[in-house]
mmCIF file of C-alpha atoms in Angstrom:
data_model
loop_
_atom_site.group_PDB
_atom_site.id
_atom_site.type_symbol
_atom_site.label_atom_id
_atom_site.label_comp_id
_atom_site.label_asym_id
_atom_site.label_seq_id
_atom_site.Cartn_x
_atom_site.Cartn_y
_atom_site.Cartn_z
ATOM 1 C CA ASP A 1 -22.734 -3.889 30.256
ATOM 2 C CA VAL A 2 -18.987 -3.559 29.726
ATOM 3 C CA ILE A 3 -16.998 -2.071 26.862
ATOM 4 C CA ALA A 4 -13.258 -2.706 26.861
ATOM 5 C CA LEU A 5 -10.217 -3.478 24.725
ATOM 6 C CA ILE A 6 -8.161 -6.624 24.339
ATOM 7 C CA GLY A 7 -5.747 -6.893 27.256
ATOM 8 C CA GLN A 8 -7.558 -4.297 29.364
ATOM 9 C CA GLU A 9 -8.181 -5.301 32.980
ATOM 10 C CA ILE A 10 -11.895 -5.130 33.822
ATOM 11 C CA SER A 11 -13.237 -4.907 37.374
ATOM 12 C CA PHE A 12 -16.445 -6.844 38.034
ATOM 13 C CA ASP A 13 -18.352 -6.164 41.242
ATOM 14 C CA GLY A 14 -20.857 -8.362 43.059
ATOM 15 C CA SER A 15 -20.708 -6.478 46.360
ATOM 16 C CA LEU A 16 -24.269 -5.135 46.102
ATOM 17 C CA SER A 17 -25.614 -8.669 46.507
ATOM 18 C CA SER A 18 -27.387 -9.272 49.838
ATOM 19 C CA ASP A 19 -29.314 -11.927 51.764
ATOM 20 C CA PRO A 20 -32.536 -11.234 53.783
ATOM 21 C CA GLU A 21 -31.217 -13.258 56.735
ATOM 22 C CA ASN A 22 -27.683 -11.905 56.343
ATOM 23 C CA ALA A 23 -26.433 -15.395 55.576
ATOM 24 C CA PRO A 24 -22.952 -15.628 54.054
ATOM 25 C CA LEU A 25 -22.957 -15.562 50.278
ATOM 26 C CA LYS A 26 -20.997 -17.508 47.712
ATOM 27 C CA TYR A 27 -20.153 -16.026 44.337
ATOM 28 C CA PHE A 28 -19.549 -17.765 41.029
ATOM 29 C CA TRP A 29 -18.550 -15.747 37.977
ATOM 30 C CA ASN A 30 -18.429 -17.175 34.458
ATOM 31 C CA PHE A 31 -16.738 -14.696 32.124
ATOM 32 C CA GLY A 32 -17.968 -16.365 28.952
ATOM 33 C CA ASP A 33 -14.505 -17.169 27.612
ATOM 34 C CA GLY A 34 -13.955 -20.426 29.490
ATOM 35 C CA THR A 35 -12.713 -18.856 32.726
ATOM 36 C CA THR A 36 -14.445 -18.492 36.110
ATOM 37 C CA SER A 37 -13.953 -16.930 39.541
ATOM 38 C CA THR A 38 -15.390 -17.345 43.042
ATOM 39 C CA GLU A 39 -14.320 -13.887 44.239
ATOM 40 C CA LYS A 40 -16.894 -11.257 45.173
ATOM 41 C CA SER A 41 -15.314 -8.592 42.965
ATOM 42 C CA PRO A 42 -12.841 -10.187 40.549
ATOM 43 C CA LYS A 43 -10.765 -8.659 37.793
ATOM 44 C CA HIS A 44 -10.605 -10.179 34.340
ATOM 45 C CA THR A 45 -8.821 -9.596 31.029
ATOM 46 C CA TYR A 46 -10.010 -10.812 27.626
ATOM 47 C CA GLN A 47 -7.415 -11.908 25.083
ATOM 48 C CA TYR A 48 -9.572 -11.860 21.951
ATOM 49 C CA PRO A 49 -12.210 -9.502 20.554
ATOM 50 C CA GLY A 50 -15.873 -10.475 20.629
ATOM 51 C CA THR A 51 -19.046 -10.192 22.645
ATOM 52 C CA TYR A 52 -19.132 -12.242 25.841
ATOM 53 C CA LEU A 53 -22.020 -12.974 28.213
ATOM 54 C CA VAL A 54 -20.800 -12.731 31.793
ATOM 55 C CA ALA A 55 -22.838 -14.611 34.410
ATOM 56 C CA LEU A 56 -22.827 -14.067 38.177
ATOM 57 C CA LEU A 57 -24.501 -16.690 40.361
ATOM 58 C CA VAL A 58 -24.925 -15.674 44.021
ATOM 59 C CA SER A 59 -26.049 -18.273 46.553
ATOM 60 C CA ASP A 60 -26.664 -18.469 50.319
ATOM 61 C CA GLY A 61 -26.581 -22.294 50.229
ATOM 62 C CA GLN A 62 -30.351 -22.694 49.764
ATOM 63 C CA ASN A 63 -31.425 -20.005 47.328
ATOM 64 C CA SER A 64 -29.568 -18.438 44.442
ATOM 65 C CA SER A 65 -29.873 -15.598 41.967
ATOM 66 C CA LEU A 66 -28.360 -15.231 38.498
ATOM 67 C CA ALA A 67 -27.418 -11.995 36.725
ATOM 68 C CA LEU A 68 -26.065 -11.547 33.192
ATOM 69 C CA VAL A 69 -24.069 -8.681 31.675
ATOM 70 C CA LYS A 70 -22.603 -8.300 28.199
ATOM 71 C CA ALA A 71 -18.919 -7.571 27.661
ATOM 72 C CA ALA A 72 -18.088 -6.089 24.246
ATOM 73 C CA ILE A 73 -14.342 -6.466 23.664
ATOM 74 C CA TYR A 74 -12.690 -4.662 20.786
ATOM 75 C CA SER A 75 -9.300 -4.859 19.127
ATOM 76 C CA ARG A 76 -6.698 -2.211 19.890
ATOM 77 C CA ALA A 77 -5.424 -2.569 16.348
ATOM 78 C CA LEU A 78 -7.913 -0.431 14.407
ATOM 79 C CA ILE A 79 -6.792 3.186 14.244
ATOM 80 C CA ILE A 80 -6.952 6.296 12.066
ATOM 81 C CA SER A 81 -3.631 6.455 10.234
ATOM 82 C CA GLU A 82 -3.999 9.556 8.084
ATOM 83 C CA PHE A 83 -6.604 11.895 6.591
ATOM 84 C CA LEU A 84 -6.745 14.892 4.286
ATOM 85 C CA PRO A 85 -9.155 17.598 5.523
ATOM 86 C CA HIS A 86 -8.310 20.318 2.937
ATOM 87 C CA PRO A 87 -7.700 18.954 -0.566
ATOM 88 C CA PRO A 88 -6.621 21.222 -3.455
ATOM 89 C CA ASP A 89 -10.136 21.209 -4.908
ATOM 90 C CA PRO A 90 -12.734 20.901 -2.127
ATOM 91 C CA GLU A 91 -15.559 21.411 -4.602
ATOM 92 C CA ASN A 92 -14.896 17.875 -5.868
ATOM 93 C CA GLN A 93 -14.972 16.432 -2.338
ATOM 94 C CA ASN A 94 -11.455 15.068 -2.521
ATOM 95 C CA GLU A 95 -11.100 14.584 1.218
ATOM 96 C CA TRP A 96 -10.089 11.079 2.248
ATOM 97 C CA ILE A 97 -9.579 9.056 5.414
ATOM 98 C CA GLU A 98 -7.122 6.215 5.912
ATOM 99 C CA ILE A 99 -7.508 3.596 8.628
ATOM 100 C CA VAL A 100 -5.137 0.741 9.380
ATOM 101 C CA ASN A 101 -5.312 -2.626 11.108
ATOM 102 C CA GLN A 102 -2.080 -2.722 13.114
ATOM 103 C CA SER A 103 -2.494 -6.334 14.227
ATOM 104 C CA ASP A 104 -1.327 -9.594 12.673
ATOM 105 C CA GLN A 105 -4.908 -10.865 12.491
ATOM 106 C CA THR A 106 -7.889 -10.044 10.322
ATOM 107 C CA THR A 107 -10.164 -7.592 12.178
ATOM 108 C CA ASP A 108 -13.931 -7.340 11.904
ATOM 109 C CA ILE A 109 -14.757 -3.641 11.419
ATOM 110 C CA SER A 110 -18.483 -4.102 10.812
ATOM 111 C CA PHE A 111 -20.576 -1.229 12.237
ATOM 112 C CA TRP A 112 -17.591 0.803 13.392
ATOM 113 C CA GLN A 113 -18.215 4.487 12.664
ATOM 114 C CA LEU A 114 -16.389 7.573 11.468
ATOM 115 C CA LYS A 115 -17.728 11.009 12.463
ATOM 116 C CA ASN A 116 -16.840 14.673 12.151
ATOM 117 C CA THR A 117 -17.766 17.604 14.382
ATOM 118 C CA SER A 118 -20.953 18.186 12.375
ATOM 119 C CA ASN A 119 -21.986 14.647 13.327
ATOM 120 C CA GLN A 120 -21.864 13.441 9.745
ATOM 121 C CA THR A 121 -21.440 9.695 10.142
ATOM 122 C CA PHE A 122 -20.149 6.829 8.050
ATOM 123 C CA ILE A 123 -20.953 3.313 9.318
ATOM 124 C CA PHE A 124 -19.010 0.352 7.996
ATOM 125 C CA PRO A 125 -21.497 -2.156 6.575
ATOM 126 C CA ALA A 126 -21.965 -5.692 7.865
ATOM 127 C CA GLN A 127 -19.264 -8.211 6.957
ATOM 128 C CA SER A 128 -16.520 -5.583 6.710
ATOM 129 C CA PHE A 129 -13.043 -6.949 7.436
ATOM 130 C CA LEU A 130 -9.554 -5.517 7.350
ATOM 131 C CA GLY A 131 -6.596 -7.816 6.817
ATOM 132 C CA PRO A 132 -3.395 -7.885 8.890
ATOM 133 C CA LYS A 133 -1.397 -4.625 8.557
ATOM 134 C CA GLN A 134 -3.834 -3.535 5.853
ATOM 135 C CA TYR A 135 -4.561 0.127 5.037
ATOM 136 C CA LEU A 136 -7.995 1.197 3.837
ATOM 137 C CA ILE A 137 -8.630 4.493 2.020
ATOM 138 C CA LEU A 138 -12.126 5.946 2.301
ATOM 139 C CA PRO A 139 -12.821 8.852 -0.073
ATOM 140 C CA ALA A 140 -15.504 11.415 0.645
ATOM 141 C CA GLN A 141 -17.589 10.005 -2.217
ATOM 142 C CA ILE A 142 -18.069 6.885 -0.089
ATOM 143 C CA THR A 143 -18.228 8.301 3.438
ATOM 144 C CA ASN A 144 -20.100 11.541 2.637
ATOM 145 C CA LEU A 145 -17.941 13.187 5.304
ATOM 146 C CA SER A 146 -16.730 16.712 4.605
ATOM 147 C CA PHE A 147 -14.323 18.680 6.787
ATOM 148 C CA ASN A 148 -14.220 22.330 7.762
ATOM 149 C CA ASN A 149 -10.863 23.905 6.981
ATOM 150 C CA GLU A 150 -10.904 26.279 9.949
ATOM 151 C CA LYS A 151 -11.777 23.846 12.728
ATOM 152 C CA ASP A 152 -13.081 20.289 12.828
ATOM 153 C CA SER A 153 -12.428 16.777 14.142
ATOM 154 C CA LEU A 154 -12.445 13.159 13.044
ATOM 155 C CA SER A 155 -13.649 10.447 15.407
ATOM 156 C CA LEU A 156 -13.466 6.670 15.270
ATOM 157 C CA VAL A 157 -16.431 5.188 17.134
ATOM 158 C CA TYR A 158 -17.085 1.659 18.376
ATOM 159 C CA PRO A 159 -20.173 -0.176 17.034
ATOM 160 C CA THR A 160 -21.767 0.506 20.436
ATOM 161 C CA GLY A 161 -21.599 4.260 19.786
ATOM 162 C CA ASP A 162 -18.828 4.833 22.335
ATOM 163 C CA LEU A 163 -15.850 6.952 21.357
ATOM 164 C CA CYS A 164 -12.655 5.104 20.506
ATOM 165 C CA GLN A 165 -10.528 7.939 19.127
ATOM 166 C CA GLU A 166 -10.890 11.648 18.349
ATOM 167 C CA ILE A 167 -8.482 13.880 16.422
ATOM 168 C CA LYS A 168 -9.096 17.645 16.568
ATOM 169 C CA TYR A 169 -7.443 20.257 14.377
ATOM 170 C CA VAL A 170 -7.554 23.953 13.448
ATOM 171 C CA ASN A 171 -6.469 25.868 10.321
ATOM 172 C CA ALA A 172 -5.947 23.033 7.876
ATOM 173 C CA ALA A 173 -3.465 23.976 5.158
ATOM 174 C CA GLU A 174 -4.268 22.980 1.603
ATOM 175 C CA ASN A 175 -3.091 19.507 0.594
ATOM 176 C CA VAL A 176 -1.448 18.805 3.963
ATOM 177 C CA SER A 177 -2.576 15.610 5.656
ATOM 178 C CA ILE A 178 -2.830 14.729 9.324
ATOM 179 C CA SER A 179 -0.652 11.661 9.903
ATOM 180 C CA LEU A 180 0.132 9.276 12.732
ATOM 181 C CA THR A 181 3.811 9.124 13.668
ATOM 182 C CA ALA A 182 5.777 6.133 14.916
ATOM 183 C CA ASP A 183 5.413 7.395 18.504
ATOM 184 C CA ASN A 184 1.607 7.616 18.164
ATOM 185 C CA GLN A 185 1.350 11.398 17.741
ATOM 186 C CA TYR A 186 -0.699 13.160 15.064
ATOM 187 C CA ILE A 187 1.057 15.887 13.101
ATOM 188 C CA TRP A 188 0.619 17.911 9.935
ATOM 189 C CA ASN A 189 2.389 16.145 7.074
ATOM 190 C CA GLN A 190 3.245 17.605 3.668
ATOM 191 C CA ASN A 191 4.005 14.164 2.239
ATOM 192 C CA SER A 192 0.692 12.282 2.075
ATOM 193 C CA THR A 193 0.931 8.536 1.470
ATOM 194 C CA PRO A 194 -2.643 7.216 1.086
ATOM 195 C CA GLY A 195 -2.724 3.425 1.178
ATOM 196 C CA ASN A 196 0.859 3.123 2.416
ATOM 197 C CA PRO A 197 2.834 3.560 5.663
ATOM 198 C CA ASN A 198 3.204 7.196 6.642
ATOM 199 C CA ILE A 199 6.359 9.087 5.692
ATOM 200 C CA ILE A 200 6.860 12.084 7.972
ATOM 201 C CA THR A 201 8.669 15.139 6.539
ATOM 202 C CA ASN A 202 8.472 18.900 7.102
ATOM 203 C CA SER A 203 5.814 18.561 9.781
ATOM 204 C CA ASN A 204 4.503 20.569 12.678
ATOM 205 C CA ASN A 205 2.770 19.256 15.749
ATOM 206 C CA LEU A 206 -0.985 19.020 15.416
ATOM 207 C CA PRO A 207 -2.742 21.448 17.820
ATOM 208 C CA LEU A 208 -4.787 19.601 20.410
#
């Protein structure tokens, strides 16, 4: 099976196919999105998110064999925008996480996951959607995720369980968020803006 992002070139490979009499083989790929190929090892790019069944039919002119693989294609648009690992009053679990849909289309975020280093996990329930350019704030009361002030991480995980994004940090200062900048870097930010575009002021680079 294949896991990839919109616009990512995927290499498919039928070269392990063989014929008992060493007869020449013909290949027919159907990528499940309306496109096909007769190459032995084609490359393909999906333009929209979704789950596609990819079929490979190999034939020697008399006999044929069919194989199916699943291609799970995800949007590049879903990303962690900001989170607060060390709130002023940690006893009240005031940590929060902000994600954003950077695309101009509504994105299905069902079964995506958020995790910390302790493997505490929040799974978005079925029928979860995020509108175009929409920010979503997730407080600790909903996610049940709590962060260690000395050292921890926040991960965004595909519904398949594969890692999409991981942000590591050390020595979280009180009431200072970790924010995504315009050039796609994460930094400490003293001006938290939950639910709104990030405003970067008085920041230091986030240790990696």
